[in-house]
Short mmCIF file of C-alpha atoms in Angstrom, two decimals:
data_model
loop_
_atom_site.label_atom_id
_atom_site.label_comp_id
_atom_site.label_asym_id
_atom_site.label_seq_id
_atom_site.Cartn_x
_atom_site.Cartn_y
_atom_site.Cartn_z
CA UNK A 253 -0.07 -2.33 -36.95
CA UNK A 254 3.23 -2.80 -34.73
CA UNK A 255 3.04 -1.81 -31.13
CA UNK A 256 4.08 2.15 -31.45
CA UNK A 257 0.98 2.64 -33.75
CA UNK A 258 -1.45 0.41 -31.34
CA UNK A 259 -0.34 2.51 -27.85
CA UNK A 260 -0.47 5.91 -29.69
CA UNK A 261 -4.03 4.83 -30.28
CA UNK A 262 -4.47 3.46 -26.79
CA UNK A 263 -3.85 6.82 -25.54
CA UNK A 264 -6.95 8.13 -27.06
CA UNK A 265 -8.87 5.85 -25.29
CA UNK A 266 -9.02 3.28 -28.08
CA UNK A 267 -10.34 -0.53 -26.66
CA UNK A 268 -9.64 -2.25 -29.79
CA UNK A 269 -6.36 -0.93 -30.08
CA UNK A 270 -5.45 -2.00 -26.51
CA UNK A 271 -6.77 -5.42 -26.99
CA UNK A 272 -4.41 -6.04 -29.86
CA UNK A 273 -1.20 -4.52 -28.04
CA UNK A 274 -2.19 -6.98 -25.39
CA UNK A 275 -1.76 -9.72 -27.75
CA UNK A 276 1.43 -8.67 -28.75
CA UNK A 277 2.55 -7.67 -25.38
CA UNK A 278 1.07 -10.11 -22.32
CA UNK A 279 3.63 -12.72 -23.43
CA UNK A 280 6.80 -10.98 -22.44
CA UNK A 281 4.88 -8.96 -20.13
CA UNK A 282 4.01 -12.28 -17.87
CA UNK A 283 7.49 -13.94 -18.93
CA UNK A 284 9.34 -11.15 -17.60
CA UNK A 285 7.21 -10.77 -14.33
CA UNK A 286 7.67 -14.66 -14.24
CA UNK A 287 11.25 -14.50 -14.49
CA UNK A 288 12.03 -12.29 -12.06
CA UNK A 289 9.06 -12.69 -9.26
CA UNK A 290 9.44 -16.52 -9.54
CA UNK A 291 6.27 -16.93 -8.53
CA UNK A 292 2.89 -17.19 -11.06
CA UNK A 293 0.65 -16.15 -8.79
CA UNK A 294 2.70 -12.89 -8.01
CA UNK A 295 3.99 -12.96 -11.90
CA UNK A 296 0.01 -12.55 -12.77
CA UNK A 297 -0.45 -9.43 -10.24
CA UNK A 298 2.34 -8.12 -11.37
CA UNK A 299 1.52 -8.78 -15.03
CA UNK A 300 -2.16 -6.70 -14.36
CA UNK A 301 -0.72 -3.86 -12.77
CA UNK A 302 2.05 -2.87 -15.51
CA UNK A 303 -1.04 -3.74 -17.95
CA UNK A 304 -3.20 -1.30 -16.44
CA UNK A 305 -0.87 0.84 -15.94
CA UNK A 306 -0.27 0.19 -19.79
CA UNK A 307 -3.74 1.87 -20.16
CA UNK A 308 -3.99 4.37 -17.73
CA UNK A 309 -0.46 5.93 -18.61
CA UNK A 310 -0.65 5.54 -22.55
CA UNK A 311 -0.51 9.06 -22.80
CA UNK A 312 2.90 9.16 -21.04
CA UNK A 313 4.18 7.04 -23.81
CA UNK A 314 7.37 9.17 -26.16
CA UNK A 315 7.91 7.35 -29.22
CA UNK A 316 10.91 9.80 -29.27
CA UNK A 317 12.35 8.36 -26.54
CA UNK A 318 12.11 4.32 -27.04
CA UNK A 319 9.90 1.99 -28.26
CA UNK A 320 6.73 1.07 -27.46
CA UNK A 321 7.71 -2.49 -26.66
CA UNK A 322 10.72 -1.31 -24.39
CA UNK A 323 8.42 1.31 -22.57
CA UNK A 324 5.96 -1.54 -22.03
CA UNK A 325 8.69 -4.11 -20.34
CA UNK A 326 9.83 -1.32 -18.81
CA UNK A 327 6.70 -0.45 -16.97
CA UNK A 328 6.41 -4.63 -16.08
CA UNK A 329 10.24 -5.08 -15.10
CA UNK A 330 10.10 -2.14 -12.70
CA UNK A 331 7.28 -3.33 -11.00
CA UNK A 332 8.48 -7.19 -11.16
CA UNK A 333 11.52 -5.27 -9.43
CA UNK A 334 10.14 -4.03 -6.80
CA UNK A 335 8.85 -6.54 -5.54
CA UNK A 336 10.97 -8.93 -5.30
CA UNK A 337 13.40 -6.02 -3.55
CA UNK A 338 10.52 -5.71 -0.99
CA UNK A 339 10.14 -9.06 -0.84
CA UNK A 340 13.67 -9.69 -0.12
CA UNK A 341 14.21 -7.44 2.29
CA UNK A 342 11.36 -9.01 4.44
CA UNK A 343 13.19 -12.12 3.92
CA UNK A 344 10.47 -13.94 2.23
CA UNK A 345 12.05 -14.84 -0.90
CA UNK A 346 14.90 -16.45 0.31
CA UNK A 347 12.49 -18.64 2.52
CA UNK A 348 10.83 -19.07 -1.00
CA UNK A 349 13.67 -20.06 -2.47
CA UNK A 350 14.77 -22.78 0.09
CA UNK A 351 11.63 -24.23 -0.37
CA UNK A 352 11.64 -24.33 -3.72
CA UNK A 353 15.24 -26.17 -3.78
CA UNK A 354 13.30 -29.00 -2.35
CA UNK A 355 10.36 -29.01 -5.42
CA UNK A 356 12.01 -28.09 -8.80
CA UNK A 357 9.06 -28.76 -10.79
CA UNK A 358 8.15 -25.10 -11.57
CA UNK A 359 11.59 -24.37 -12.71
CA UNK A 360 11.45 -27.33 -14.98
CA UNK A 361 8.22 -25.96 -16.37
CA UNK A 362 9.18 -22.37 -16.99
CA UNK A 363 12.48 -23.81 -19.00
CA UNK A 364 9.96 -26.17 -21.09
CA UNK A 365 7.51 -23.67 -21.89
CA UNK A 366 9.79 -21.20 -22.48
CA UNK A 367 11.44 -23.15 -25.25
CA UNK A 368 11.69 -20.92 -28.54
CA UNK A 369 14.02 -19.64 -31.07
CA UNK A 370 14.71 -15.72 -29.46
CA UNK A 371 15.22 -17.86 -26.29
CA UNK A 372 17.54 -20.06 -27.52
CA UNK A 373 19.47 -16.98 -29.71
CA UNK A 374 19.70 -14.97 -26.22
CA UNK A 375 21.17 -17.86 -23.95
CA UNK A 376 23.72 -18.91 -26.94
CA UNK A 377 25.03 -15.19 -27.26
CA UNK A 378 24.92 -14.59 -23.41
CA UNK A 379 27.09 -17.81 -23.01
CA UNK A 380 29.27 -15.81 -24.98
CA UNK A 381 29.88 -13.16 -22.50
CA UNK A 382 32.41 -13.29 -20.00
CA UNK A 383 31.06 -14.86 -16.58
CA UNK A 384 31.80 -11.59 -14.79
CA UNK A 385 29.69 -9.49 -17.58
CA UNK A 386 26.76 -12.20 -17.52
CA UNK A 387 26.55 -12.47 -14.27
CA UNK A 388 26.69 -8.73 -13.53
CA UNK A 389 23.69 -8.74 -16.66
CA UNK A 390 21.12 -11.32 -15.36
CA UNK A 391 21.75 -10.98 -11.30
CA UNK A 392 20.70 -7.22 -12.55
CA UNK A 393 17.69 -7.92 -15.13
CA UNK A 394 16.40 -11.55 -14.14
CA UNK A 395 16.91 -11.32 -10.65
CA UNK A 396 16.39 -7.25 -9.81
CA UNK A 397 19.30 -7.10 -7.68
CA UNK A 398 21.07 -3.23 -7.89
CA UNK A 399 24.50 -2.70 -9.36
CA UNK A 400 25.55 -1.91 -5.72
CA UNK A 401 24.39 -5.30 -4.60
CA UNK A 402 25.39 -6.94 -7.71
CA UNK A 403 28.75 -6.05 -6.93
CA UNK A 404 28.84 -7.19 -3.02
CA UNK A 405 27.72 -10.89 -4.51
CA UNK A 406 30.08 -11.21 -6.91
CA UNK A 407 32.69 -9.22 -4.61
CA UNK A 408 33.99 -6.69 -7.26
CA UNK A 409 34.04 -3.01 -6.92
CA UNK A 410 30.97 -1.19 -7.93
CA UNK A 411 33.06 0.45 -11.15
CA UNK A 412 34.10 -2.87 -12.72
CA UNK A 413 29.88 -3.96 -11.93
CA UNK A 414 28.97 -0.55 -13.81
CA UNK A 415 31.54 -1.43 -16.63
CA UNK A 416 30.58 -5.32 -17.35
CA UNK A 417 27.18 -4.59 -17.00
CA UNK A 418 27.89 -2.02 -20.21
CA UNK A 419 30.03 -4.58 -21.87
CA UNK A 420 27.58 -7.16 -21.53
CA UNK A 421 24.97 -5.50 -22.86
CA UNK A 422 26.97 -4.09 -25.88
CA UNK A 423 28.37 -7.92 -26.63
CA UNK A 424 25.16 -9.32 -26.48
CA UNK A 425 23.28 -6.50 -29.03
CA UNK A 426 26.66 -7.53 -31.17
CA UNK A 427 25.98 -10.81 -31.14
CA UNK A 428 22.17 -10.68 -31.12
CA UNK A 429 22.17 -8.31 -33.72
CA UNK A 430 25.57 -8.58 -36.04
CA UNK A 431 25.71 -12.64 -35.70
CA UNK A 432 28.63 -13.07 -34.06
CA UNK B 93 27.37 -2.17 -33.18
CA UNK B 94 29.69 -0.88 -30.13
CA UNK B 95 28.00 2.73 -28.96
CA UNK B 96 30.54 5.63 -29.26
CA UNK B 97 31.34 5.98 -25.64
CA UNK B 98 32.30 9.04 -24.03
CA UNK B 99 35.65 9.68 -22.71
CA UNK B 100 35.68 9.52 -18.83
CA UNK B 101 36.05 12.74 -16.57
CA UNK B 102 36.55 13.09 -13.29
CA UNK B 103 33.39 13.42 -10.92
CA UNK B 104 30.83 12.23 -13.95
CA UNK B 105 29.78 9.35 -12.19
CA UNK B 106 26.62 9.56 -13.02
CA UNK B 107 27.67 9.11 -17.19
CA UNK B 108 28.37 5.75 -15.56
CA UNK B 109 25.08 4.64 -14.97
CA UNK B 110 23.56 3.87 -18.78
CA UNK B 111 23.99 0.42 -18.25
CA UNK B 112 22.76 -0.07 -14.66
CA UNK B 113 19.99 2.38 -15.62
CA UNK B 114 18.93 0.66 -18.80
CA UNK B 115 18.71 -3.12 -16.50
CA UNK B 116 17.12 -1.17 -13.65
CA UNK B 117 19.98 -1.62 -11.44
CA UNK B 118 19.22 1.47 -9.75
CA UNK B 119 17.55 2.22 -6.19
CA UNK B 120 14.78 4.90 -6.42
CA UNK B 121 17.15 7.98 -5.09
CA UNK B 122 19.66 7.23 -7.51
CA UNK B 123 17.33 6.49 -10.31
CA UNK B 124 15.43 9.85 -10.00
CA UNK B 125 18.90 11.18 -9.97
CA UNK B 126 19.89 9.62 -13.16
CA UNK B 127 16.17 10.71 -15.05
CA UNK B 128 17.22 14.18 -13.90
CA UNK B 129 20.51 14.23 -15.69
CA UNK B 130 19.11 12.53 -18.74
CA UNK B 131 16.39 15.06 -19.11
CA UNK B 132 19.25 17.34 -19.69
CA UNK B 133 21.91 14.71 -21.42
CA UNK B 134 20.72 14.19 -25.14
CA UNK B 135 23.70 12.09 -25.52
CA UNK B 136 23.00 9.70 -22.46
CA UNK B 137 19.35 9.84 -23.57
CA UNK B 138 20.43 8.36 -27.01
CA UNK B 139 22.78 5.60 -25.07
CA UNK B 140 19.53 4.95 -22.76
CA UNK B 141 17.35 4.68 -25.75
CA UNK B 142 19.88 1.86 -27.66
CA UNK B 143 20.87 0.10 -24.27
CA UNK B 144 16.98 -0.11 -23.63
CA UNK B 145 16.10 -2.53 -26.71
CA UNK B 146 19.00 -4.61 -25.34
CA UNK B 147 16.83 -5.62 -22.37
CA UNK B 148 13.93 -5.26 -24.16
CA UNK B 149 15.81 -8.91 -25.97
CA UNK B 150 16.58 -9.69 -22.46
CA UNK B 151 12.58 -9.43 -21.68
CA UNK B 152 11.37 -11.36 -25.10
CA UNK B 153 13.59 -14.35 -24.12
CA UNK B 154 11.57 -15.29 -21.23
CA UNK B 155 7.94 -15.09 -22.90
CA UNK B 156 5.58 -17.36 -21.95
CA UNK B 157 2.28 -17.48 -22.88
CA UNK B 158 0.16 -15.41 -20.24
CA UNK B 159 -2.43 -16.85 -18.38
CA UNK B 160 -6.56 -16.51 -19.61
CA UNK B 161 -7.64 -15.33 -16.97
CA UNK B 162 -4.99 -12.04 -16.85
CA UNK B 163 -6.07 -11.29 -20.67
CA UNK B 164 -10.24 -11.49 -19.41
CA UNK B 165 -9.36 -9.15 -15.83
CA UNK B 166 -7.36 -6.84 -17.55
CA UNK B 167 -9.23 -6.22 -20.89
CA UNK B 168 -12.40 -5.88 -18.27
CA UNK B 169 -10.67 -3.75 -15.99
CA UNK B 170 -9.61 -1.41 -18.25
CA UNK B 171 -13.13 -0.98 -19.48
CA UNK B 172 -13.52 1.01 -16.21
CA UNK B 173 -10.19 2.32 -15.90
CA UNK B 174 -9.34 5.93 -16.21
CA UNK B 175 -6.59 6.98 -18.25
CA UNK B 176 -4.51 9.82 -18.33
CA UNK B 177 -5.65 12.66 -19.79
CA UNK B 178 -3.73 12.58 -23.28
CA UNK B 179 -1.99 15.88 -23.65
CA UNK B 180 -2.08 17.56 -19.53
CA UNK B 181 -1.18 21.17 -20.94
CA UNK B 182 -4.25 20.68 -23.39
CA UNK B 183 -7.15 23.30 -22.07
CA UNK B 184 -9.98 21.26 -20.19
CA UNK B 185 -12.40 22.24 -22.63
CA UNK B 186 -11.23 20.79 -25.62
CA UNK B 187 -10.60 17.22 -23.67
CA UNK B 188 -13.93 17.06 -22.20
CA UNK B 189 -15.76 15.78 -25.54
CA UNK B 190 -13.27 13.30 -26.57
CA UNK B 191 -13.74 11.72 -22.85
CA UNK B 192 -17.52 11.91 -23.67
CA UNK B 193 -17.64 10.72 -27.00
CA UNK B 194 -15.22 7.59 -25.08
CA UNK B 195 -18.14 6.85 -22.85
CA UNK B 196 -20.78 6.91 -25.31
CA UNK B 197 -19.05 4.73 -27.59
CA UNK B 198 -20.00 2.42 -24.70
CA UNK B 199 -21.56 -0.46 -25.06
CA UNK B 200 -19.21 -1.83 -27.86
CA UNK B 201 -21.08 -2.40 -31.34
CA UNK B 202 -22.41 -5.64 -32.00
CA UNK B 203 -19.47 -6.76 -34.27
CA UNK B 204 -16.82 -5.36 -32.02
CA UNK B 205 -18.46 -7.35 -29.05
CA UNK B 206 -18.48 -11.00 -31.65
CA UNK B 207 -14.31 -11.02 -31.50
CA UNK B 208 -14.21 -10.56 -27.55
CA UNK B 209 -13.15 -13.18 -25.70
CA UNK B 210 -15.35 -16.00 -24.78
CA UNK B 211 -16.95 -14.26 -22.15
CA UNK B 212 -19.53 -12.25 -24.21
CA UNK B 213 -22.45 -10.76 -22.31
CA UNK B 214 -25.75 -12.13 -22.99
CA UNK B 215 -27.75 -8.52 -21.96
CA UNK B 216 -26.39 -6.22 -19.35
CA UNK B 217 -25.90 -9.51 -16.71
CA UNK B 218 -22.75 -12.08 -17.49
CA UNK B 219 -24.40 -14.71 -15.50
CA UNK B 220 -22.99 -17.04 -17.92
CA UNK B 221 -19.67 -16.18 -15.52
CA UNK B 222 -20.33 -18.19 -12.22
CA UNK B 223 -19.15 -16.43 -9.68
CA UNK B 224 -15.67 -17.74 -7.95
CA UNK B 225 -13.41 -16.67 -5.25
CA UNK B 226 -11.31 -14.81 -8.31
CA UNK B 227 -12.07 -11.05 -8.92
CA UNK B 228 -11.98 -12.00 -12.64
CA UNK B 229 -15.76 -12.77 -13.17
CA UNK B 230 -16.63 -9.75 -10.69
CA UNK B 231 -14.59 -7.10 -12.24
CA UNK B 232 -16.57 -8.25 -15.75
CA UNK B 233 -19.77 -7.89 -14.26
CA UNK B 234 -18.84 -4.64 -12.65
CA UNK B 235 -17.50 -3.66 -16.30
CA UNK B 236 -20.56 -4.55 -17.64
CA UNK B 237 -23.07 -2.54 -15.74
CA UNK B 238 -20.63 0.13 -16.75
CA UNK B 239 -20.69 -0.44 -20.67
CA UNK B 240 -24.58 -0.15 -19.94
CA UNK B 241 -24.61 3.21 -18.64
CA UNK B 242 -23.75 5.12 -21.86
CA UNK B 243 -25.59 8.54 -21.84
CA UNK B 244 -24.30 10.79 -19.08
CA UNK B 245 -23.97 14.34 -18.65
CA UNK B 246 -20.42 15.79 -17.42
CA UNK B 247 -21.12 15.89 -13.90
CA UNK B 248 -22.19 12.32 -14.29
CA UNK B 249 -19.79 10.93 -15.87
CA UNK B 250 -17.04 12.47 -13.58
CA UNK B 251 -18.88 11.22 -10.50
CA UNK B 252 -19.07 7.96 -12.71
CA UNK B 253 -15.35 8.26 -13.45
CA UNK B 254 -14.40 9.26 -9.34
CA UNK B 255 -16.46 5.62 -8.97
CA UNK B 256 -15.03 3.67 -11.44
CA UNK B 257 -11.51 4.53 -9.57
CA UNK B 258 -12.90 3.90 -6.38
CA UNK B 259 -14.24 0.44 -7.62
CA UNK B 260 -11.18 -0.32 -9.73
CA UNK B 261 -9.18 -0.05 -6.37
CA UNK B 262 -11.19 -2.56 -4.56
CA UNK B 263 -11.11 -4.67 -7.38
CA UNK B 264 -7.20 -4.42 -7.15
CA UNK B 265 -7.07 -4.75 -3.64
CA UNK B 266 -4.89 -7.95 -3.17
CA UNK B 267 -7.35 -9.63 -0.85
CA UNK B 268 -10.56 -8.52 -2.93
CA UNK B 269 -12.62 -11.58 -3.16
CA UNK B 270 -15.89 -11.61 -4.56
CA UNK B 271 -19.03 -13.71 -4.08
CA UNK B 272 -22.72 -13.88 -5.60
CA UNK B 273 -26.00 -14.70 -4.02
CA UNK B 274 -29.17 -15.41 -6.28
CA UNK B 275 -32.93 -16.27 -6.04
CA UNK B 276 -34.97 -18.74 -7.31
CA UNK B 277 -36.02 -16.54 -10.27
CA UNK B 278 -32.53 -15.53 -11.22
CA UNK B 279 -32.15 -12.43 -9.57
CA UNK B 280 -27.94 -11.87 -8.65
CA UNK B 281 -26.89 -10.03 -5.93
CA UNK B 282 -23.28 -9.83 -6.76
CA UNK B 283 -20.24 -8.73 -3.91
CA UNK B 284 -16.62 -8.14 -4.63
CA UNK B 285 -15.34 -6.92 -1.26
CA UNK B 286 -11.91 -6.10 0.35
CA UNK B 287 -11.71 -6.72 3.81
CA UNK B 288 -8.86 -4.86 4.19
CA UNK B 289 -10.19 -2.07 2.62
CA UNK B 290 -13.53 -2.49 4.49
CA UNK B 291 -15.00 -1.93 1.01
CA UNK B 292 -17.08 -3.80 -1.22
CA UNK B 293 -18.25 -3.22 -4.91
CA UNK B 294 -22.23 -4.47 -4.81
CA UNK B 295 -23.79 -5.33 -7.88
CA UNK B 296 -27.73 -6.29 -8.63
CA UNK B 297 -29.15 -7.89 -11.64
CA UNK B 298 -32.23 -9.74 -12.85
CA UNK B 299 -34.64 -7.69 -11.21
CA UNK B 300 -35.22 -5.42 -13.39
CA UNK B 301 -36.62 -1.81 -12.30
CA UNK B 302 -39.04 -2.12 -9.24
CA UNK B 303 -42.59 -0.38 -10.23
CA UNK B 304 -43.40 3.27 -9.80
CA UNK B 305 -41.02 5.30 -8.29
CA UNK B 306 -39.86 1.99 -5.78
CA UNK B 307 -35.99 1.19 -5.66
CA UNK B 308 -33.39 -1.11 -4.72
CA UNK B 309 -32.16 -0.35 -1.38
CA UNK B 310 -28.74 -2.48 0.64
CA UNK B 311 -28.86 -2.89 3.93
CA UNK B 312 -26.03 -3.98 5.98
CA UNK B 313 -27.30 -6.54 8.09
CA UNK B 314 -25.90 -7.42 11.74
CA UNK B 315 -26.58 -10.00 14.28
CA UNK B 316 -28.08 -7.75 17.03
CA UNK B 317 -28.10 -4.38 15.39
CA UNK B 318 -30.51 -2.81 13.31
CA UNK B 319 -29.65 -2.79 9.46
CA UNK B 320 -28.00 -0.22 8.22
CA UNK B 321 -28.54 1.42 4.64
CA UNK B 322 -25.45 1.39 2.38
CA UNK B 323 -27.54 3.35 -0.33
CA UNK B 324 -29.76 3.23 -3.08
CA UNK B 325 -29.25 1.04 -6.53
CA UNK B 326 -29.24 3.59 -9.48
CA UNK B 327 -30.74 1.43 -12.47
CA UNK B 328 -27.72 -1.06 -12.84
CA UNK B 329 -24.93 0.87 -11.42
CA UNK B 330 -22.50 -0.70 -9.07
CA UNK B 331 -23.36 0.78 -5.43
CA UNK B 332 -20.03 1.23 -3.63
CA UNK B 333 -20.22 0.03 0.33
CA UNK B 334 -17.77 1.62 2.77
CA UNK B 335 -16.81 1.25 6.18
CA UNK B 336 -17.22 -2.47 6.20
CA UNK B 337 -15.77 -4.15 9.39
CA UNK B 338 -14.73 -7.74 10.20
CA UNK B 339 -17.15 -10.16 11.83
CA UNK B 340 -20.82 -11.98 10.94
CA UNK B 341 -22.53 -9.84 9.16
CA UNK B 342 -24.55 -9.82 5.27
CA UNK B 343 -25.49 -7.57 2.63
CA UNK B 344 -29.47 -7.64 2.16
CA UNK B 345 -31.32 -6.14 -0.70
CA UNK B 346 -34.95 -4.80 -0.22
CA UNK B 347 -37.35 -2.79 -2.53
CA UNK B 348 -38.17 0.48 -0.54
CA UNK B 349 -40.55 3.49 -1.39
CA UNK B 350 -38.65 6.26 -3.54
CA UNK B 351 -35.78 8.16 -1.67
CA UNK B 352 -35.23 4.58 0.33
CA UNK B 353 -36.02 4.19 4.23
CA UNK B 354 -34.46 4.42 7.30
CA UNK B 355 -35.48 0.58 7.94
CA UNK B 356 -36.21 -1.62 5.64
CA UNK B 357 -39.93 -2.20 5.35
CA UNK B 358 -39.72 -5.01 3.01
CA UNK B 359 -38.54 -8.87 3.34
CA UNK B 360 -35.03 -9.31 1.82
CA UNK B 361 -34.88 -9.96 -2.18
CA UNK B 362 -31.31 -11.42 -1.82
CA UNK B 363 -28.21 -11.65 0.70
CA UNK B 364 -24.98 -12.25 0.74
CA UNK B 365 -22.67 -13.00 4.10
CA UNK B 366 -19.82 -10.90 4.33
CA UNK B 367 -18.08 -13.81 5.81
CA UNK B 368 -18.04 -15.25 1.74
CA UNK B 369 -15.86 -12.31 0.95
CA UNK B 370 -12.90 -12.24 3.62
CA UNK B 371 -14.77 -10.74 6.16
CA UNK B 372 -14.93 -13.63 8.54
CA UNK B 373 -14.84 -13.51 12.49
#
């Protein structure tokens, strides 16, 4: 059963069925959260929440409007989001991140876990974007920064952020996708 | 694989945002903003959609193998969690029984329970799970003692349902902490508490039913004050404690004559310090 099937039956309430889209789920769930929270401890709260809220919203799901998969990261990456936009705006991460400059170790274990083949297809066909679009692409997605502040980092107006961010994406489903 | 892209016009700004949408680029204002105008844009909804499974690649890329732990709180906690109803403009009637027939499906069947995850229940306690400063092994007994209730009426199982979201949001609390004190013959008081909250979820096993109409009664228990009753244990139901404040102070358990007392009249079964749970000084 693919993931559309299993959360159509988690909305009725349906254990088993929720057990199994966790399998196929909790790894990009946690990734993602990872990723952008830097952080595993907050990665795993942030992990349960969009989980649970997998659950508790199931019925919210519109197979009409995405998949099932993109629904679930979507729940997980808004959450990852907003925290680390709280977080920076109390200034904690970037105390974080200084002290992290001084013990790479966690980095260096994300990027060896993290090894696989999608991995390795996604970094080779975002190295084929232009710096401007991949920059404006992860600082957005990896890092949760908005388009607005996207644009005052990499000092370019907020149009040409809007634009590459469009490009980028559209490049890299060409790539991904056609085999560029 | 390019999308068709519309022609731009003046003052549609907000056509703009796909992209920054779809990578949740967007500050809440502008974001509700944009979910309004896709509600009524089939064509940006169809960009959304397509420019959505692009992060979605973004979001596989980074998988990593999630944590044991996360896969045994969240497959617990959502034994307790509500959901949604599944279709709001549905009459109440005609969702009642399905949430019924959910709760009575409860306890899993034997062979359903044999593929769970290594922490399988050996009778309604999981004292196989030692208790730790994680929530993990509390929120599995908690989900436990609710697998065990299974026959309920309506009103019950709404007041069970108004309890298991109480519970479930001291168990999410981020400074819930839980702790466990026993007896020699095995009998578990079990706390997961938030101080923050001033709540805890209390939990007692092992002792089985006291005799004739007797019960399980929890007393707050305070250095200089008299101990105060947090209520009455209902079979193996979690008992909810509110108002909790910081400083030295314990959870006691005590078998009382039926309706409970005002003061305990029996010597403690079990305690627990509230200190154990975040609740120090």
């Amino acid at each position: 059963m693919d993931a559309d099937e299993l959360l159509t039956l988690v909305a009725r309430g349906d254990r088993a069925a929720f057990e199994a889209l966790y399998a196929l789920v909790s790894g990009p769930v946690y990734g993602l959260a990872l990723r952008v929270v830097r952080d595993p401890a907050q990665a795993e709260e942030v992990a349960q929440e969009a989980l649970l809220e997998l659950w508790s919203s199931a019925a919210r799901f519109d197979p009409a409007r995405g998949s099932a998969l993109a629904w679930t990261l979507t729940l997980a990456h808004r959450r990852a989001v907003d925290r680390v936009r709280s977080a920076r705006a109390a200034g904690e991460r970037d105390r974080r991140e200084a002290r992290r400059s001084h013990h790479p170790a966690f980095d260096q274990v994300v990027e060896e876990v993290e090894a696989g083949l999608e991995r390795d297809e996604v970094r080779r066909c975002l190295d084929r974007l232009t710096a401007l679009q991949r920059q404006s692409v992860t600082l957005a997605y990896y890092d949760g920064y908005t388009y607005r502040e996207v644009a005052e980092r990499l000092s370019v107006p907020l149009g040409t952020v809007k634009t590459r961010m469009r490009d980028g994406l559209d490049r890299l489903r060409a790539c991904l996708v056609g085999a560029v | 694989m390019r999308l068709p892209r519309r022609p731009p016009r003046p003052g549609d700004d907000l056509h703009s945002l796909a992209a920054p949408y779809a990578l949740d680029a967007l500050d809440h204002a502008e974001r509700d903003r944009y979910e309004h105008h896709l509600a009524a844009c089939a064509e940006c909804a169809a960009e959304v959609r397509t420019l959505a499974e692009d992060t979605v690649r973004l979001a596989r890329s980074t998988a990593v193998p999630a944590p044991a732990a996360l896969r045994a709180r969240v497959l617990a906690a959502v034994r307790t969690a509500p959901q949604e109803p599944a279709a709001p403009r549905e009459p109440a009637s005609s969702r009642e029984p399905a949430a019924r027939r959910r709760a009575r499906r409860l306890p899993r069947t034997g062979a359903a329970r044999a593929r769970r995850d290594r922490f399988r229940p050996s009778g309604p306690w999981l004292l196989l799970v030692p208790f730790a400063t994680t929530t993990a092994a509390a929120a599995l007994v908690v989900a436990a003692l609710f697998a065990a209730e299974a026959h309920r009426t309506r009103e019950e199982l709404d007041a069970a349902r108004d309890r298991a979201r109480e519970i479930a949001h001291v168990l999410a609390a981020p400074d819930a902490r839980a702790a466990g004190g026993a007896d020699e013959t095995g009998g578990v008081l079990g706390v997961v508490a938030s101080a923050s909250e001033g709540r805890a979820v209390v939990t007692l096993g092992g002792y089985g039913r006291p005799p004739g109409d007797r019960v399980h009664q929890l007393w707050l228990v305070r250095p200089g004050a008299p101990p105060h009753s947090l209520g009455l244990f209902d079979g193996d139901a979690p008992l909810l404690a509110s108002g909790l404040e910081p400083g030295p102070a314990s959870l006691a358990v005590t078998v009382e004559p039926g309706g409970g007392s005002s003061r305990p009249t029996g010597t403690p079964l079990v305690q627990v310090a509230l200190e154990s749970v975040g609740f120090g000084g």
